[in-house]
Coordinates of C-alpha atoms in Angstrom, one line a residue:
G1 CA 136.2 76.6 30.5
R2 CA 137.9 79.2 28.3
R3 CA 135.8 82.1 27.3
R4 CA 135.7 82.5 23.4
R5 CA 137.1 86.0 22.3
E6 CA 135.0 87.6 19.6
P7 CA 136.7 90.0 17.1
A8 CA 135.7 93.8 17.6
E9 CA 134.0 93.8 14.2
E10 CA 132.8 90.5 12.9
E11 CA 132.3 90.7 9.1
V12 CA 129.2 89.4 7.5
E13 CA 129.9 86.8 4.7
E14 CA 129.4 88.1 1.3
T15 CA 130.8 86.7 -1.9
P16 CA 132.3 88.9 -4.5
Q17 CA 129.6 88.0 -7.0
E18 CA 126.9 89.0 -4.4
K19 CA 128.6 92.3 -3.7
K20 CA 129.0 93.1 -7.4
L21 CA 125.2 92.4 -7.9
R22 CA 124.2 94.3 -4.9
L23 CA 126.2 97.4 -5.9
A24 CA 125.0 97.1 -9.7
K25 CA 121.3 97.1 -8.2
Q26 CA 122.1 100.0 -5.9
Y27 CA 123.7 102.1 -8.9
L28 CA 120.7 101.4 -11.3
E29 CA 118.1 102.3 -8.6
E30 CA 120.0 105.8 -8.0
L31 CA 120.2 106.3 -11.7
R32 CA 116.3 105.6 -11.9
Q33 CA 115.9 108.1 -9.1
L34 CA 117.8 110.7 -10.9
G35 CA 115.6 110.0 -14.0
E36 CA 112.6 110.6 -12.1
H37 CA 113.9 114.2 -11.2
G38 CA 114.8 115.0 -14.6
Q39 CA 118.5 114.9 -14.1
H40 CA 121.4 113.2 -16.0
A41 CA 123.3 110.5 -14.6
T42 CA 126.2 112.8 -13.7
A43 CA 123.9 115.3 -11.8
F44 CA 124.1 115.7 -8.1
L45 CA 121.9 113.5 -5.9
P46 CA 119.1 115.6 -4.5
G47 CA 118.6 116.2 -0.6
A48 CA 121.9 114.7 0.5
G49 CA 124.1 115.7 3.3
T50 CA 127.0 114.9 1.3
L51 CA 126.2 115.2 -2.3
E52 CA 128.3 113.2 -4.7
K53 CA 128.1 112.2 -8.4
A54 CA 125.9 109.2 -8.9
G55 CA 128.4 106.6 -9.9
C56 CA 130.9 107.5 -7.1
C57 CA 128.1 107.5 -4.5
A58 CA 127.2 104.0 -5.6
G59 CA 130.7 102.8 -5.2
V60 CA 130.5 101.0 -8.5
F61 CA 133.5 102.8 -10.2
P62 CA 136.2 105.3 -9.0
C63 CA 135.9 109.1 -9.7
P64 CA 138.9 110.9 -8.1
A65 CA 138.2 114.2 -9.8
H66 CA 134.6 114.7 -8.4
V67 CA 133.7 117.6 -6.1
L68 CA 132.0 117.0 -2.7
L69 CA 129.3 119.5 -1.4
F70 CA 128.6 119.6 2.1
L71 CA 125.2 120.7 3.2
Q72 CA 125.7 122.6 6.5
V73 CA 122.7 123.0 8.7
Q74 CA 122.6 126.2 10.8
P75 CA 120.5 126.5 14.0
P76 CA 116.9 127.4 13.1
D77 CA 115.2 130.5 14.5
P78 CA 112.8 129.3 17.1
A79 CA 110.3 132.0 15.9
R80 CA 110.2 130.0 12.6
I81 CA 109.4 126.5 14.2
R82 CA 105.7 126.0 13.3
V83 CA 103.5 124.2 16.0
L84 CA 100.4 122.3 14.5
R85 CA 97.9 121.7 17.4
G86 CA 94.9 119.3 17.0
H87 CA 95.7 116.1 18.9
Q88 CA 94.6 116.0 22.4
L89 CA 96.9 113.3 23.5
P90 CA 100.5 112.6 22.7
V91 CA 101.5 112.2 19.0
T92 CA 102.8 108.7 18.6
C93 CA 103.9 108.7 14.9
L94 CA 103.9 110.7 11.7
V95 CA 105.0 110.5 8.0
I96 CA 105.7 113.1 5.2
S97 CA 104.2 112.5 1.8
P98 CA 106.9 111.9 -0.9
D99 CA 106.2 115.2 -2.7
D100 CA 106.7 117.0 1.0
R101 CA 103.3 118.6 0.7
F102 CA 101.5 116.7 3.4
I103 CA 101.9 115.3 6.9
F104 CA 99.9 112.5 8.3
S105 CA 100.0 112.0 12.1
A106 CA 98.3 109.9 14.8
S107 CA 98.2 109.9 18.5
K108 CA 96.9 108.1 21.6
D109 CA 93.6 110.1 21.4
G110 CA 90.7 107.7 21.0
S111 CA 88.5 110.1 19.3
L112 CA 91.1 111.7 17.0
I113 CA 93.1 109.0 15.4
K114 CA 94.6 110.3 12.3
C115 CA 95.2 113.9 10.7
K116 CA 96.3 115.1 7.4
W117 CA 98.1 118.5 7.3
E118 CA 99.1 120.6 4.7
V119 CA 102.8 121.8 5.1
D120 CA 102.7 125.2 3.5
S121 CA 99.6 126.4 5.2
G122 CA 99.6 124.3 8.3
K123 CA 95.9 123.5 7.8
R124 CA 94.3 120.3 9.0
L125 CA 92.7 118.8 5.8
C126 CA 91.4 115.5 7.0
V127 CA 90.5 114.1 10.4
V128 CA 89.5 110.3 10.9
P129 CA 87.9 109.9 14.1
G130 CA 88.3 106.8 16.0
G131 CA 85.7 104.5 17.6
K132 CA 85.3 102.2 20.7
K133 CA 87.0 98.8 21.0
G134 CA 85.2 96.3 18.8
T135 CA 83.8 98.6 16.4
E136 CA 86.6 98.6 13.7
E137 CA 84.3 96.8 11.1
R138 CA 81.7 99.4 11.2
H139 CA 83.8 102.4 12.0
L140 CA 86.3 104.2 9.8
G141 CA 89.1 104.7 12.2
H142 CA 91.1 102.7 14.7
A143 CA 89.6 101.9 18.2
S144 CA 92.9 101.9 20.1
Q145 CA 96.4 103.7 20.1
V146 CA 98.1 104.1 16.7
L147 CA 101.8 103.1 17.2
C148 CA 103.1 103.5 13.7
M149 CA 102.4 104.3 10.0
A150 CA 104.0 104.4 6.7
I151 CA 103.4 105.8 3.1
S152 CA 104.2 104.3 -0.1
S153 CA 106.9 105.9 -2.2
D154 CA 104.4 106.9 -5.0
G155 CA 102.2 108.6 -2.2
K156 CA 99.1 106.3 -3.1
Y157 CA 98.8 104.1 0.1
L158 CA 99.1 104.9 3.8
A159 CA 99.3 102.3 6.3
T160 CA 98.7 102.5 10.1
G161 CA 99.0 99.9 13.0
D162 CA 97.6 100.0 16.4
R163 CA 97.7 98.3 19.8
N164 CA 94.8 96.2 18.8
K165 CA 96.9 94.0 16.3
L166 CA 95.3 95.7 13.4
I167 CA 96.8 97.1 10.1
M168 CA 94.7 99.7 8.4
I169 CA 95.4 100.7 4.6
W170 CA 94.1 104.1 3.5
D171 CA 93.8 106.0 0.3
A172 CA 96.3 108.9 1.2
A173 CA 94.7 111.4 -1.1
T174 CA 91.1 110.9 0.2
C175 CA 91.8 109.4 3.6
K176 CA 89.2 106.6 2.7
R177 CA 89.9 103.3 4.4
L178 CA 90.5 100.6 1.9
H179 CA 91.4 97.4 3.7
I180 CA 92.2 95.9 7.2
F181 CA 95.0 93.4 7.6
T182 CA 94.7 90.9 10.4
G183 CA 97.2 88.4 11.5
H184 CA 99.5 89.9 14.1
R185 CA 98.9 88.5 17.7
D186 CA 99.9 91.6 19.6
A187 CA 100.3 95.4 19.0
V188 CA 101.7 96.4 15.6
S189 CA 104.8 98.5 16.4
G190 CA 106.5 99.1 13.0
L191 CA 105.5 99.5 9.3
S192 CA 107.5 100.2 6.0
F193 CA 106.7 100.2 2.4
R194 CA 109.5 98.8 0.2
K195 CA 110.5 101.8 -2.1
G196 CA 109.3 101.7 -5.5
T197 CA 106.6 98.9 -4.7
H198 CA 103.4 98.3 -2.7
Q199 CA 105.0 95.7 -0.6
L200 CA 104.5 96.3 3.1
Y201 CA 106.5 95.0 6.1
S202 CA 104.9 95.0 9.5
A203 CA 106.5 94.3 12.9
S204 CA 104.7 93.5 16.1
H205 CA 105.2 92.9 19.9
D206 CA 104.4 89.3 18.9
R207 CA 108.1 89.1 18.0
C208 CA 107.5 88.4 14.3
V209 CA 107.7 90.4 10.8
K210 CA 105.1 90.0 8.3
V211 CA 105.1 90.7 4.5
W212 CA 102.0 92.0 2.7
D213 CA 101.1 92.9 -0.7
V214 CA 98.9 95.9 -0.4
A215 CA 97.9 96.3 -4.2
E216 CA 96.3 92.8 -3.9
N217 CA 95.2 92.9 -0.3
A218 CA 97.2 89.9 0.4
Y219 CA 99.4 88.4 3.1
V220 CA 102.7 86.8 1.8
E221 CA 104.7 85.4 4.8
T222 CA 105.9 85.7 8.3
L223 CA 109.5 85.9 9.6
F224 CA 110.5 84.9 13.1
G225 CA 113.7 85.5 15.1
H226 CA 113.4 88.2 17.7
Q227 CA 113.3 87.2 21.5
D228 CA 111.6 90.1 22.7
V229 CA 108.9 92.7 21.2
I230 CA 109.9 94.4 18.1
T231 CA 109.9 98.2 18.6
G232 CA 110.8 99.5 15.2
L233 CA 111.2 98.7 11.4
D234 CA 112.4 100.3 8.3
S235 CA 113.1 99.5 4.6
L236 CA 114.5 101.0 1.4
S237 CA 114.6 99.7 -2.1
R238 CA 116.2 96.3 -1.5
E239 CA 114.0 93.4 -0.8
C240 CA 115.0 93.5 2.9
C241 CA 114.1 95.4 6.1
V242 CA 115.8 96.1 9.5
T243 CA 114.3 95.9 12.9
A244 CA 114.9 96.9 16.6
G245 CA 114.3 94.1 18.9
G246 CA 113.6 95.9 22.2
R247 CA 115.2 94.0 25.2
D248 CA 116.6 91.2 23.3
G249 CA 119.4 93.6 22.5
T250 CA 119.6 93.0 18.8
V251 CA 119.1 94.8 15.6
R252 CA 118.4 92.3 12.6
L253 CA 118.5 92.6 8.9
W254 CA 116.0 90.4 7.2
K255 CA 116.7 89.1 3.7
I256 CA 113.2 88.3 2.4
P257 CA 113.9 86.2 -0.6
E258 CA 116.4 84.1 1.3
E259 CA 114.2 83.9 4.5
S260 CA 117.4 84.7 6.4
Q261 CA 118.6 87.3 8.9
L262 CA 121.7 88.8 10.2
V263 CA 122.0 89.7 13.8
F264 CA 123.6 93.0 15.2
S265 CA 124.5 93.7 18.6
G266 CA 126.0 96.7 20.5
H267 CA 123.4 98.5 22.7
Q268 CA 123.1 97.7 26.3
G269 CA 119.6 98.7 26.9
S270 CA 116.2 98.2 24.9
I271 CA 116.5 99.3 21.4
D272 CA 113.6 101.4 20.6
C273 CA 114.0 103.0 17.3
I274 CA 115.8 102.5 13.9
Q275 CA 116.0 103.9 10.5
L276 CA 118.1 103.2 7.4
I277 CA 120.3 106.0 6.2
N278 CA 121.0 104.4 2.9
E279 CA 121.4 100.8 1.6
E280 CA 124.6 100.3 3.4
H281 CA 124.1 102.0 6.8
M282 CA 121.6 102.5 9.6
V283 CA 121.1 104.3 12.9
S284 CA 119.3 103.1 16.1
G285 CA 118.6 104.5 19.6
A286 CA 118.1 102.7 22.9
D287 CA 116.7 103.4 26.4
D288 CA 120.3 103.3 27.8
G289 CA 120.8 106.7 26.1
S290 CA 123.0 105.5 23.3
V291 CA 122.8 106.1 19.5
A292 CA 124.4 103.6 17.4
L293 CA 125.7 104.0 13.7
W294 CA 125.9 100.6 11.8
G295 CA 127.3 99.3 8.5
L296 CA 125.3 96.4 7.2
T297 CA 128.4 94.3 6.6
K298 CA 129.7 94.7 10.3
K299 CA 127.9 93.0 13.4
K300 CA 129.2 95.6 15.6
P301 CA 128.4 99.5 15.5
L302 CA 130.7 101.5 13.5
A303 CA 130.2 104.3 16.0
L304 CA 128.4 104.6 19.2
A305 CA 127.5 107.8 21.3
Q306 CA 126.8 106.9 24.9
Q307 CA 124.4 109.2 26.8
A308 CA 123.7 111.1 23.5
H309 CA 121.2 113.4 25.2
G310 CA 122.7 113.5 28.7
E311 CA 121.4 112.4 32.1
Q312 CA 118.3 113.1 34.3
D313 CA 117.9 112.9 37.9
T314 CA 115.3 110.2 38.6
Q315 CA 114.4 109.8 42.3
G316 CA 118.0 110.7 43.2
L317 CA 119.6 108.3 40.5
Q318 CA 121.3 109.7 37.5
Q319 CA 119.7 107.9 34.4
P320 CA 120.4 108.5 30.8
Y321 CA 117.7 110.3 28.7
W322 CA 116.1 107.4 26.5
I323 CA 116.4 108.0 22.8
S324 CA 112.8 107.8 21.7
A325 CA 113.2 108.7 18.0
V326 CA 115.8 108.6 15.3
A327 CA 115.6 110.1 11.7
A328 CA 118.0 110.2 8.7
L329 CA 118.1 112.4 5.6
R330 CA 118.1 109.6 3.0
S331 CA 121.5 109.0 1.3
S332 CA 123.2 111.7 3.3
D333 CA 125.4 112.1 6.4
L334 CA 122.8 114.0 8.4
L335 CA 120.9 112.4 11.3
A336 CA 118.5 113.6 14.0
T337 CA 117.7 112.1 17.4
G338 CA 114.9 112.7 20.0
S339 CA 114.3 112.3 23.7
H340 CA 112.6 114.1 26.4
S341 CA 115.8 116.1 27.3
G342 CA 114.2 119.4 26.0
S343 CA 116.0 119.3 22.6
V344 CA 116.2 117.5 19.2
K345 CA 119.9 117.0 18.4
L346 CA 121.4 116.9 14.8
W347 CA 124.4 114.7 14.0
K348 CA 126.9 114.2 11.1
C349 CA 128.1 110.8 10.1
G350 CA 131.8 111.5 9.8
E351 CA 135.0 109.8 8.4
G352 CA 133.2 107.4 6.2
F353 CA 130.4 106.7 8.5
R354 CA 132.6 105.8 11.2
K355 CA 132.1 108.8 13.6
L356 CA 129.0 110.6 15.0
E357 CA 129.7 114.2 15.3
H358 CA 127.2 116.3 17.2
L359 CA 126.1 119.4 15.2
L360 CA 123.5 121.4 17.1
D361 CA 120.6 121.3 19.3
I362 CA 116.9 122.4 18.4
P363 CA 115.0 123.2 21.8
L364 CA 111.8 121.4 22.0
V365 CA 109.8 120.7 25.2
G366 CA 108.2 117.2 25.5
F367 CA 108.8 113.6 24.5
V368 CA 109.8 113.4 20.9
N369 CA 108.0 110.4 19.8
S370 CA 108.7 110.8 16.1
L371 CA 111.1 112.4 13.7
K372 CA 111.1 112.6 9.9
F373 CA 113.1 114.7 7.4
S374 CA 111.4 116.0 4.3
A375 CA 112.7 114.4 1.0
T376 CA 114.6 117.5 0.1
G377 CA 116.0 118.2 3.5
D378 CA 114.3 121.5 3.7
F379 CA 112.6 120.8 7.1
L380 CA 112.4 118.3 9.8
V381 CA 109.0 117.3 11.5
A382 CA 108.6 116.2 15.0
G383 CA 105.8 114.5 16.9
I384 CA 105.6 115.8 20.4
G385 CA 103.8 114.4 23.4
Q386 CA 103.5 114.9 27.2
E387 CA 104.2 111.2 27.4
H388 CA 106.3 108.6 25.7
R389 CA 104.5 106.9 22.8
L390 CA 104.7 103.3 24.4
G391 CA 103.9 104.0 28.0
R392 CA 103.2 106.7 30.8
W393 CA 106.4 106.4 33.0
W394 CA 106.8 110.2 33.0
R395 CA 104.6 113.2 32.2
I396 CA 105.8 116.6 31.1
K397 CA 102.9 119.0 31.7
E398 CA 104.4 122.0 30.1
A399 CA 104.7 120.2 26.8
K400 CA 102.1 120.6 24.0
N401 CA 100.9 117.4 22.2
S402 CA 101.6 118.7 18.8
I403 CA 103.6 118.5 15.5
C404 CA 106.5 120.9 15.0
I405 CA 107.9 121.8 11.6
I406 CA 111.4 122.9 11.9
P407 CA 113.1 124.6 8.8
L408 CA 116.6 123.7 8.2
K409 CA 118.5 126.7 6.9
Q410 CA 121.0 125.2 4.6
K411 CA 124.3 126.4 3.0
T412 CA 126.3 124.4 0.6
T413 CA 130.0 125.0 0.3
A414 CA 132.4 123.3 -2.1
S415 CA 135.1 120.9 -0.4
S416 CA 137.9 118.9 -1.6
P417 CA 137.4 115.1 -1.8
E418 CA 140.0 114.7 0.9
S419 CA 137.9 116.7 3.4
P420 CA 137.4 114.7 6.7
G421 CA 134.0 113.4 7.5
S422 CA 133.0 112.8 3.7
S423 CA 130.7 109.8 3.0

């Protein structure tokens, strides 16, 4: 009859050998990325909110003499925020090509499902019209709302998932449809390519995660565990992915080769969005208004910002603004969150990823249904709608169904290694 007391931060079991292997793989991957950018191993990592030398950032060996550079984002001039119009209904999801040249977007619109935009000019380069339900085999586009999309790290393949249980694979350069994956039993709500491969992870409202080989047009396996619909999914280089489990109140890390999972809990409401920051940390948002910062070796949040976007008056009741989108500038300490509160908020992961520090607000009217940082961190893209991507609980009539490109004016200043808030 006595209640079991759980520790505040439950450790995830990891042997010393597993830790060494994990850190070594992470370090080698960072060296490979540096090589792709034509830099030496001692060069600074590109696009980082906190830029450190490669070995130190990987945590493989100490380097006390290195210099930290903090990338400080200043409030953008509202006049410089570019608005791309074309979708008639709310934008539900978007991705940026790896070279930061193009944006792909999708919406609830049944006649204009997918668009390709050029970042520099803002021109719409490709439009894939949708068809009626049941015409997928003879029609190029989707026949229901597109809820998620992902692009491979080489920019070759684009994947889109819809409410009608389908995943479509596209040639990103030509917008030609290549294949349709079937197998999910409910809406496809999350997609992510494993970095450096053509392995695709998908999540669905049928509560399962599936693994696909896009290059071979092949199904690989299915993973089970969530007790409610899965609302978001993300992955990086390691052979694993993370998911948000909606009202089951958990975030899960799936280890694909071992067919095992780690369960994280900390939000009080439905967990609606999630993204990895690096191979060791992730961020999630929930409809209780909270934003959580996680370490993959702790089962409880490292930091939790309650009512991150404030409260709204709903029929005389004070309710927190739902967190509808989160984004992270990869391998940095810079985060963005979206809601329908009238602004996108930027955050800094301080004190070694143990604190969330609010930086600034960017005014945007409407539901922020998707957020993505460019690879270099030069700009942030927001998918805006008059409605939430998953339903029609509210409608903001003055909002424009659009894509907003927000320039991030950056200023780098040298700082000592002991500076607070360093990664």
